[in-house]
XYZ file of N, CA, C and O in Angstrom:
616
model
N 0.840 -1.177 0.000
C 0.000 0.000 0.000
C 0.890 1.247 0.000
O 1.881 1.320 0.716
N 0.497 2.220 -0.773
C 1.272 3.451 -0.925
C 0.587 4.574 -0.136
O -0.594 4.820 -0.306
N 1.381 5.243 0.733
C 0.860 6.327 1.561
C 1.813 7.516 1.474
O 3.027 7.349 1.561
N 1.247 8.707 1.298
C 2.071 9.914 1.346
C 2.051 10.449 2.759
O 1.019 10.407 3.433
N 3.199 10.948 3.202
C 3.329 11.375 4.583
C 4.476 12.373 4.674
O 5.270 12.500 3.748
N 4.559 13.063 5.788
C 5.723 13.894 6.078
C 6.493 13.239 7.207
O 5.930 12.944 8.260
N 7.780 13.009 6.964
C 8.635 12.351 7.941
C 10.033 12.938 7.882
O 10.427 13.524 6.864
N 10.770 12.735 8.958
C 12.203 13.012 8.931
C 12.874 11.712 8.495
O 12.619 10.656 9.067
N 13.698 11.817 7.472
C 14.467 10.681 6.969
C 15.902 10.872 7.436
O 16.470 11.950 7.263
N 16.482 9.838 8.011
C 17.858 9.925 8.503
C 18.698 8.781 7.957
O 18.234 7.648 7.874
N 19.927 9.128 7.612
C 20.953 8.140 7.302
C 22.072 8.345 8.316
O 22.538 9.466 8.500
N 22.484 7.275 8.969
C 23.590 7.338 9.929
C 24.530 6.199 9.592
O 24.091 5.053 9.439
N 25.810 6.522 9.437
C 26.741 5.448 9.126
C 28.062 5.618 9.850
O 28.370 6.672 10.388
N 28.809 4.528 9.867
C 30.099 4.508 10.543
C 31.131 5.134 9.621
O 31.306 4.691 8.480
N 31.789 6.163 10.113
C 32.830 6.834 9.337
C 34.103 5.992 9.386
O 34.463 5.462 10.436
N 34.741 5.849 8.256
C 36.022 5.134 8.214
C 35.914 3.639 8.372
O 36.845 2.995 8.854
N 34.801 3.049 7.950
C 34.645 1.607 8.161
C 35.612 0.785 7.300
O 36.016 -0.302 7.708
N 36.002 1.296 6.152
C 36.977 0.577 5.328
C 38.289 0.430 6.083
O 38.871 -0.660 6.143
N 38.734 1.509 6.691
C 39.974 1.477 7.491
C 39.804 0.556 8.700
O 40.743 -0.129 9.097
N 38.603 0.548 9.274
C 38.324 -0.332 10.409
C 38.581 -1.792 10.022
O 39.253 -2.523 10.755
N 38.060 -2.208 8.873
C 38.258 -3.583 8.416
C 39.737 -3.877 8.190
O 40.218 -4.957 8.513
N 40.461 -2.906 7.638
C 41.894 -3.087 7.399
C 42.673 -3.178 8.712
O 43.644 -3.925 8.821
N 42.243 -2.422 9.715
C 42.965 -2.323 10.984
C 42.742 -3.529 11.891
O 43.696 -4.078 12.442
N 41.480 -3.929 12.076
C 41.181 -4.985 13.056
C 40.807 -6.320 12.432
O 40.614 -7.304 13.151
N 40.677 -6.366 11.120
C 40.308 -7.615 10.451
C 38.812 -7.745 10.273
O 38.024 -7.079 10.949
N 38.433 -8.619 9.373
C 37.029 -8.762 8.989
C 36.113 -9.159 10.142
O 35.053 -8.564 10.333
N 36.506 -10.169 10.904
C 35.620 -10.690 11.955
C 35.360 -9.643 13.034
O 34.201 -9.396 13.405
N 36.403 -9.016 13.546
C 36.254 -8.006 14.599
C 35.517 -6.776 14.064
O 34.640 -6.215 14.740
N 35.844 -6.355 12.832
C 35.179 -5.186 12.246
C 33.690 -5.458 12.054
O 32.862 -4.592 12.337
N 33.341 -6.659 11.626
C 31.927 -7.007 11.442
C 31.210 -7.012 12.786
O 30.080 -6.551 12.896
N 31.868 -7.535 13.815
C 31.284 -7.548 15.160
C 31.033 -6.121 15.655
O 29.952 -5.795 16.159
N 32.031 -5.251 15.508
C 31.890 -3.853 15.940
C 30.818 -3.125 15.132
O 30.020 -2.363 15.680
N 30.807 -3.369 13.838
C 29.797 -2.755 12.972
C 28.402 -3.184 13.409
O 27.493 -2.353 13.514
N 28.227 -4.460 13.678
C 26.925 -4.970 14.120
C 26.491 -4.346 15.434
O 25.321 -3.995 15.613
N 27.428 -4.211 16.362
C 27.097 -3.597 17.651
C 26.708 -2.127 17.474
O 25.775 -1.642 18.118
N 27.415 -1.415 16.608
C 27.114 -0.008 16.366
C 25.754 0.147 15.682
O 24.958 1.014 16.055
N 25.482 -0.699 14.704
C 24.182 -0.675 14.021
C 23.067 -0.963 15.027
O 22.024 -0.303 15.022
N 23.280 -1.937 15.903
C 22.271 -2.264 16.922
C 22.026 -1.081 17.850
O 20.878 -0.785 18.213
N 23.087 -0.391 18.230
C 22.952 0.798 19.076
C 22.130 1.872 18.350
O 21.192 2.444 18.919
N 22.449 2.134 17.081
C 21.723 3.162 16.324
C 20.259 2.780 16.128
O 19.371 3.625 16.211
N 19.996 1.486 15.908
C 18.612 1.021 15.760
C 17.845 1.174 17.069
O 16.676 1.590 17.073
N 18.488 0.876 18.179
C 17.847 1.012 19.482
C 17.504 2.470 19.785
O 16.404 2.784 20.252
N 18.440 3.363 19.501
C 18.183 4.795 19.698
C 17.035 5.246 18.791
O 16.167 6.012 19.221
N 17.006 4.759 17.575
C 15.916 5.097 16.646
C 14.575 4.769 17.284
O 13.671 5.614 17.317
N 14.447 3.566 17.806
C 13.183 3.157 18.436
C 12.878 3.994 19.680
O 11.727 4.336 19.939
N 13.918 4.344 20.453
C 13.733 5.161 21.661
C 13.142 6.536 21.343
O 12.531 7.157 22.203
N 13.354 7.010 20.129
C 12.869 8.345 19.725
C 11.739 8.240 18.696
O 11.613 9.089 17.822
N 10.918 7.189 18.836
C 9.719 6.981 18.017
C 10.034 6.775 16.543
O 9.184 6.983 15.681
N 11.252 6.373 16.246
C 11.643 6.156 14.863
C 11.453 4.716 14.424
O 11.185 3.824 15.226
N 11.591 4.535 13.121
C 11.473 3.218 12.500
C 12.707 2.993 11.641
O 13.041 3.842 10.802
N 13.378 1.873 11.860
C 14.499 1.515 10.990
C 13.895 0.962 9.701
O 13.177 -0.030 9.717
N 14.182 1.633 8.601
C 13.686 1.195 7.302
C 14.569 0.079 6.762
O 14.090 -0.926 6.272
N 15.894 0.282 6.853
C 16.825 -0.755 6.410
C 18.226 -0.425 6.893
O 18.515 0.713 7.261
N 19.050 -1.440 6.872
C 20.471 -1.236 7.094
C 21.168 -1.616 5.790
O 20.763 -2.563 5.112
N 22.175 -0.841 5.455
C 22.914 -1.047 4.212
C 24.389 -1.049 4.595
O 24.966 0.007 4.837
N 24.973 -2.220 4.732
C 26.367 -2.300 5.151
C 26.545 -1.735 6.544
O 26.038 -2.276 7.517
N 27.229 -0.585 6.631
C 27.478 0.053 7.931
C 26.572 1.261 8.149
O 26.872 2.131 8.944
N 25.451 1.297 7.445
C 24.557 2.463 7.487
C 23.140 2.049 7.887
O 22.665 0.982 7.507
N 22.490 2.936 8.635
C 21.094 2.758 9.013
C 20.281 3.845 8.325
O 20.661 5.015 8.352
N 19.183 3.442 7.707
C 18.213 4.396 7.159
C 16.975 4.290 8.029
O 16.440 3.195 8.228
N 16.535 5.429 8.590
C 15.387 5.398 9.484
C 14.516 6.629 9.295
O 14.923 7.609 8.671
N 13.314 6.556 9.831
C 12.378 7.676 9.759
C 11.914 8.046 11.164
O 11.910 7.207 12.068
N 11.521 9.307 11.296
C 10.994 9.834 12.553
C 9.784 10.702 12.245
O 9.730 11.343 11.186
N 8.832 10.789 13.181
C 7.640 11.591 12.933
C 7.891 13.106 12.924
O 7.065 13.860 12.429
N 9.028 13.551 13.470
C 9.311 14.994 13.486
C 10.807 15.248 13.331
O 11.631 14.372 13.614
N 11.121 16.461 12.922
C 12.523 16.876 12.808
C 13.181 16.899 14.191
O 14.347 16.532 14.331
N 12.443 17.327 15.207
C 12.993 17.372 16.568
C 13.413 15.980 17.047
O 14.505 15.811 17.604
N 12.547 14.991 16.839
C 12.883 13.639 17.271
C 14.096 13.106 16.513
O 14.952 12.441 17.098
N 14.197 13.424 15.235
C 15.365 12.997 14.451
C 16.629 13.651 14.990
O 17.661 12.980 15.149
N 16.564 14.943 15.285
C 17.737 15.655 15.800
C 18.161 15.092 17.160
O 19.350 14.858 17.401
N 17.181 14.864 18.032
C 17.491 14.323 19.355
C 18.083 12.919 19.235
O 19.031 12.570 19.949
N 17.551 12.115 18.326
C 18.079 10.768 18.117
C 19.502 10.823 17.561
O 20.367 10.044 17.983
N 19.754 11.742 16.650
C 21.094 11.874 16.066
C 22.121 12.200 17.145
O 23.199 11.597 17.193
N 21.774 13.126 18.023
C 22.680 13.492 19.120
C 22.900 12.290 20.034
O 24.029 11.980 20.421
N 21.823 11.591 20.359
C 21.935 10.432 21.254
C 22.760 9.310 20.611
O 23.507 8.611 21.290
N 22.624 9.136 19.295
C 23.450 8.138 18.596
C 24.933 8.482 18.739
O 25.749 7.615 19.067
N 25.251 9.757 18.510
C 26.646 10.188 18.631
C 27.148 9.926 20.056
O 28.244 9.394 20.250
N 26.351 10.298 21.053
C 26.741 10.092 22.449
C 26.896 8.604 22.767
O 27.843 8.202 23.437
N 25.956 7.807 22.287
C 25.990 6.377 22.555
C 27.220 5.699 21.982
O 27.830 4.835 22.625
N 27.593 6.090 20.776
C 28.789 5.524 20.149
C 30.024 5.932 20.950
O 30.904 5.109 21.220
N 30.062 7.189 21.362
C 31.197 7.664 22.160
C 31.277 6.918 23.501
O 32.352 6.505 23.930
N 30.129 6.731 24.146
C 30.087 6.043 25.439
C 30.467 4.573 25.327
O 30.899 3.963 26.311
N 30.325 3.979 24.154
C 30.600 2.554 23.961
C 32.061 2.260 23.665
O 32.442 1.098 23.528
N 32.874 3.291 23.576
C 34.287 3.126 23.234
C 34.983 2.115 24.147
O 35.714 1.244 23.681
N 34.748 2.201 25.455
C 35.426 1.297 26.394
C 34.926 -0.134 26.231
O 35.717 -1.075 26.225
N 33.612 -0.290 26.077
C 33.034 -1.625 25.898
C 33.547 -2.281 24.614
O 33.861 -3.467 24.585
N 33.628 -1.497 23.549
C 34.043 -2.035 22.253
C 35.563 -2.152 22.135
O 36.068 -2.831 21.252
N 36.285 -1.421 22.967
C 37.738 -1.451 22.907
C 38.309 -0.685 21.723
O 39.470 -0.850 21.369
N 37.483 0.159 21.128
C 37.896 0.908 19.948
C 36.970 2.107 19.784
O 35.778 2.014 20.074
N 37.516 3.202 19.332
C 36.693 4.396 19.112
C 36.110 4.368 17.706
O 36.837 4.444 16.721
N 34.799 4.208 17.624
C 34.101 4.327 16.352
C 33.527 5.736 16.259
O 33.252 6.374 17.280
N 33.329 6.182 15.046
C 32.752 7.516 14.831
C 31.663 7.372 13.775
O 31.826 6.617 12.819
N 30.569 8.093 13.991
C 29.495 8.054 13.003
C 29.249 9.442 12.433
O 29.629 10.451 13.025
N 28.598 9.440 11.287
C 28.156 10.690 10.666
C 26.677 10.520 10.341
O 26.214 9.419 10.026
N 25.952 11.625 10.448
C 24.501 11.565 10.325
C 24.010 12.693 9.429
O 24.483 13.831 9.536
N 23.047 12.368 8.582
C 22.365 13.376 7.778
C 20.872 13.110 7.820
O 20.443 11.950 7.795
N 20.079 14.185 7.899
C 18.630 13.995 7.887
C 17.928 15.196 7.268
O 18.486 16.281 7.147
N 16.692 14.936 6.845
C 15.846 15.970 6.243
C 14.397 15.621 6.540
O 14.017 14.444 6.524
N 13.588 16.643 6.784
C 12.156 16.451 7.015
C 11.404 16.900 5.774
O 11.629 18.008 5.275
N 10.518 16.042 5.273
C 9.738 16.432 4.096
C 8.761 15.355 3.677
O 8.538 14.356 4.381
N 8.193 15.565 2.513
C 7.201 14.641 1.954
C 7.870 13.370 1.464
O 8.896 13.425 0.777
N 7.281 12.244 1.815
C 7.762 10.951 1.343
C 6.577 10.094 0.923
O 5.442 10.343 1.306
N 6.887 9.090 0.154
C 5.917 8.051 -0.171
C 6.367 6.811 0.578
O 7.512 6.374 0.436
N 5.469 6.276 1.397
C 5.751 5.032 2.119
C 5.080 3.894 1.355
O 3.889 3.963 1.059
N 5.883 2.876 1.039
C 5.345 1.755 0.278
C 6.112 0.483 0.622
O 7.345 0.457 0.545
N 5.386 -0.544 1.039
C 5.978 -1.851 1.342
C 7.164 -1.756 2.306
O 8.199 -2.382 2.094
N 7.036 -0.955 3.352
C 8.071 -0.855 4.367
C 9.276 -0.016 3.975
O 10.278 -0.012 4.679
N 9.196 0.688 2.856
C 10.295 1.537 2.403
C 9.762 2.951 2.197
O 8.553 3.180 2.228
N 10.651 3.905 2.032
C 10.254 5.290 1.771
C 10.973 5.799 0.526
O 12.119 5.423 0.257
N 10.280 6.650 -0.201
C 10.788 7.172 -1.464
C 10.470 8.659 -1.556
O 9.573 9.157 -0.899
N 11.201 9.348 -2.407
C 10.898 10.741 -2.684
C 12.110 11.636 -2.528
O 13.198 11.201 -2.124
N 11.901 12.897 -2.849
C 12.983 13.872 -2.817
C 13.555 14.033 -1.406
O 14.753 14.252 -1.250
N 12.715 13.924 -0.377
C 13.204 14.057 1.002
C 14.239 12.978 1.313
O 15.221 13.235 2.018
N 14.051 11.791 0.778
C 15.004 10.697 0.987
C 16.329 11.051 0.305
O 17.408 10.885 0.885
N 16.226 11.573 -0.909
C 17.434 11.954 -1.646
C 18.184 13.075 -0.934
O 19.416 13.056 -0.860
N 17.451 14.054 -0.394
C 18.087 15.152 0.343
C 18.771 14.638 1.607
O 19.885 15.054 1.920
N 18.112 13.746 2.316
C 18.710 13.178 3.529
C 19.994 12.418 3.189
O 20.998 12.539 3.896
N 19.972 11.674 2.109
C 21.169 10.930 1.690
C 22.297 11.893 1.333
O 23.462 11.643 1.671
N 21.970 13.003 0.688
C 22.999 13.999 0.350
C 23.568 14.642 1.605
O 24.764 14.913 1.681
N 22.732 14.884 2.609
C 23.220 15.451 3.870
C 24.202 14.475 4.533
O 25.259 14.874 5.008
N 23.841 13.203 4.545
C 24.719 12.197 5.151
C 26.042 12.105 4.401
O 27.105 11.967 5.007
N 25.980 12.215 3.080
C 27.205 12.140 2.269
C 28.131 13.328 2.544
O 29.353 13.206 2.432
N 27.549 14.471 2.919
C 28.337 15.669 3.214
C 28.937 15.647 4.621
O 29.922 16.328 4.885
N 28.321 14.882 5.510
C 28.762 14.864 6.914
C 30.121 14.175 7.047
O 30.406 13.199 6.372
N 30.900 14.715 7.935
C 32.176 14.100 8.295
C 31.976 13.355 9.618
O 30.927 13.470 10.249
N 32.972 12.605 10.031
C 32.892 11.878 11.292
C 32.509 12.836 12.419
O 33.006 13.961 12.482
N 31.607 12.404 13.273
C 31.119 13.169 14.429
C 30.241 14.359 14.048
O 29.939 15.186 14.910
N 29.805 14.451 12.809
C 28.932 15.554 12.396
C 27.505 15.064 12.191
O 27.274 13.924 11.800
N 26.579 15.991 12.437
C 25.170 15.807 12.128
C 24.802 16.959 11.205
O 24.971 18.122 11.573
N 24.324 16.636 10.004
C 23.992 17.671 9.036
C 22.529 17.520 8.621
O 22.055 16.410 8.371
N 21.846 18.647 8.551
C 20.480 18.679 8.038
C 20.355 19.864 7.092
O 21.290 20.649 6.932
N 19.201 19.992 6.501
C 18.952 21.094 5.570
C 18.469 22.327 6.326
O 17.959 22.219 7.451
N 18.608 23.474 5.702
C 18.104 24.717 6.293
C 16.607 24.668 6.526
O 16.111 25.162 7.548
N 15.873 24.052 5.592
C 14.417 23.935 5.745
C 14.061 23.119 6.976
O 13.107 23.447 7.690
N 14.825 22.081 7.231
C 14.569 21.251 8.408
C 14.949 22.002 9.678
O 14.186 22.002 10.658
N 16.072 22.672 9.659
C 16.503 23.460 10.815
C 15.457 24.510 11.168
O 15.168 24.743 12.345
N 14.853 25.122 10.156
C 13.848 26.171 10.371
C 12.619 25.681 11.125
O 11.968 26.473 11.810
N 12.276 24.400 11.007
C 11.066 23.911 11.678
C 11.356 23.237 13.015
O 10.438 22.808 13.706
N 12.628 23.170 13.379
C 12.987 22.553 14.644
C 12.744 23.519 15.808
O 12.732 24.723 15.631
N 12.571 22.956 16.987
C 12.378 23.756 18.191
C 13.595 24.636 18.455
O 14.731 24.230 18.164
N 13.373 25.826 19.015
C 14.488 26.751 19.262
C 15.637 26.139 20.073
O 16.796 26.406 19.781
N 15.331 25.307 21.068
C 16.405 24.733 21.893
C 17.291 23.776 21.089
O 18.437 23.531 21.468
N 16.791 23.252 19.989
C 17.605 22.393 19.122
C 18.297 23.211 18.030
O 19.417 22.907 17.640
N 17.618 24.228 17.557
C 18.173 25.093 16.496
C 19.376 25.877 16.971
O 20.265 26.189 16.182
N 19.428 26.204 18.242
C 20.465 27.089 18.769
C 21.879 26.551 18.509
O 22.809 27.328 18.339
N 22.022 25.243 18.466
C 23.344 24.658 18.226
C 23.657 24.476 16.749
O 24.754 24.051 16.400
N 22.706 24.782 15.892
C 22.930 24.630 14.449
C 23.662 25.835 13.883
O 23.591 26.943 14.399
N 24.408 25.572 12.817
C 25.046 26.678 12.116
C 25.052 26.368 10.637
O 25.127 25.207 10.226
N 24.972 27.418 9.845
C 24.924 27.247 8.400
C 26.314 26.946 7.861
O 27.271 27.647 8.163
N 26.418 25.874 7.089
C 27.693 25.521 6.487
C 27.866 26.201 5.122
O 28.859 26.838 4.854
N 26.870 26.008 4.268
C 26.873 26.645 2.957
C 25.456 27.052 2.608
O 24.495 26.466 3.095
N 25.332 28.031 1.776
C 24.015 28.454 1.324
C 23.909 28.083 -0.142
O 24.698 28.517 -0.968
N 22.948 27.232 -0.465
C 22.742 26.815 -1.855
C 21.514 27.528 -2.402
O 20.518 27.684 -1.716
N 21.610 27.961 -3.635
C 20.468 28.651 -4.268
C 19.906 27.821 -5.374
O 20.476 27.039 -5.987
């Protein structure tokens, strides 16, 4: 069934995962990647989100609001940082998200908002959370205050 909706789409992935595999080997890197993905999925659910899919070392998820996506992104970053001692290695993630119109169909989401969120994630560096200006504009003031404009696109 196809449904149109407004959602925050987020992509969160492990920065430098290729180097991780080279450094610790396939088995350990896969174990760490799985633990990090599980942490990000758990945080997604904690903030009313839905994991749409995982793609390698990346999670694609949706949230009912931009605020919940932003709060989840921050918590994901904190959770990964807090897990450093348990994992025995410092992993870093990068996150991109956008709030907008999507088409939900068969457990997946489609549309320009998904493409924008993917572009935000691609622009993010390790330990960064990037969103669009339109999404920042609709976020609560207490969340917007920490945002800053990187580039202005026309």
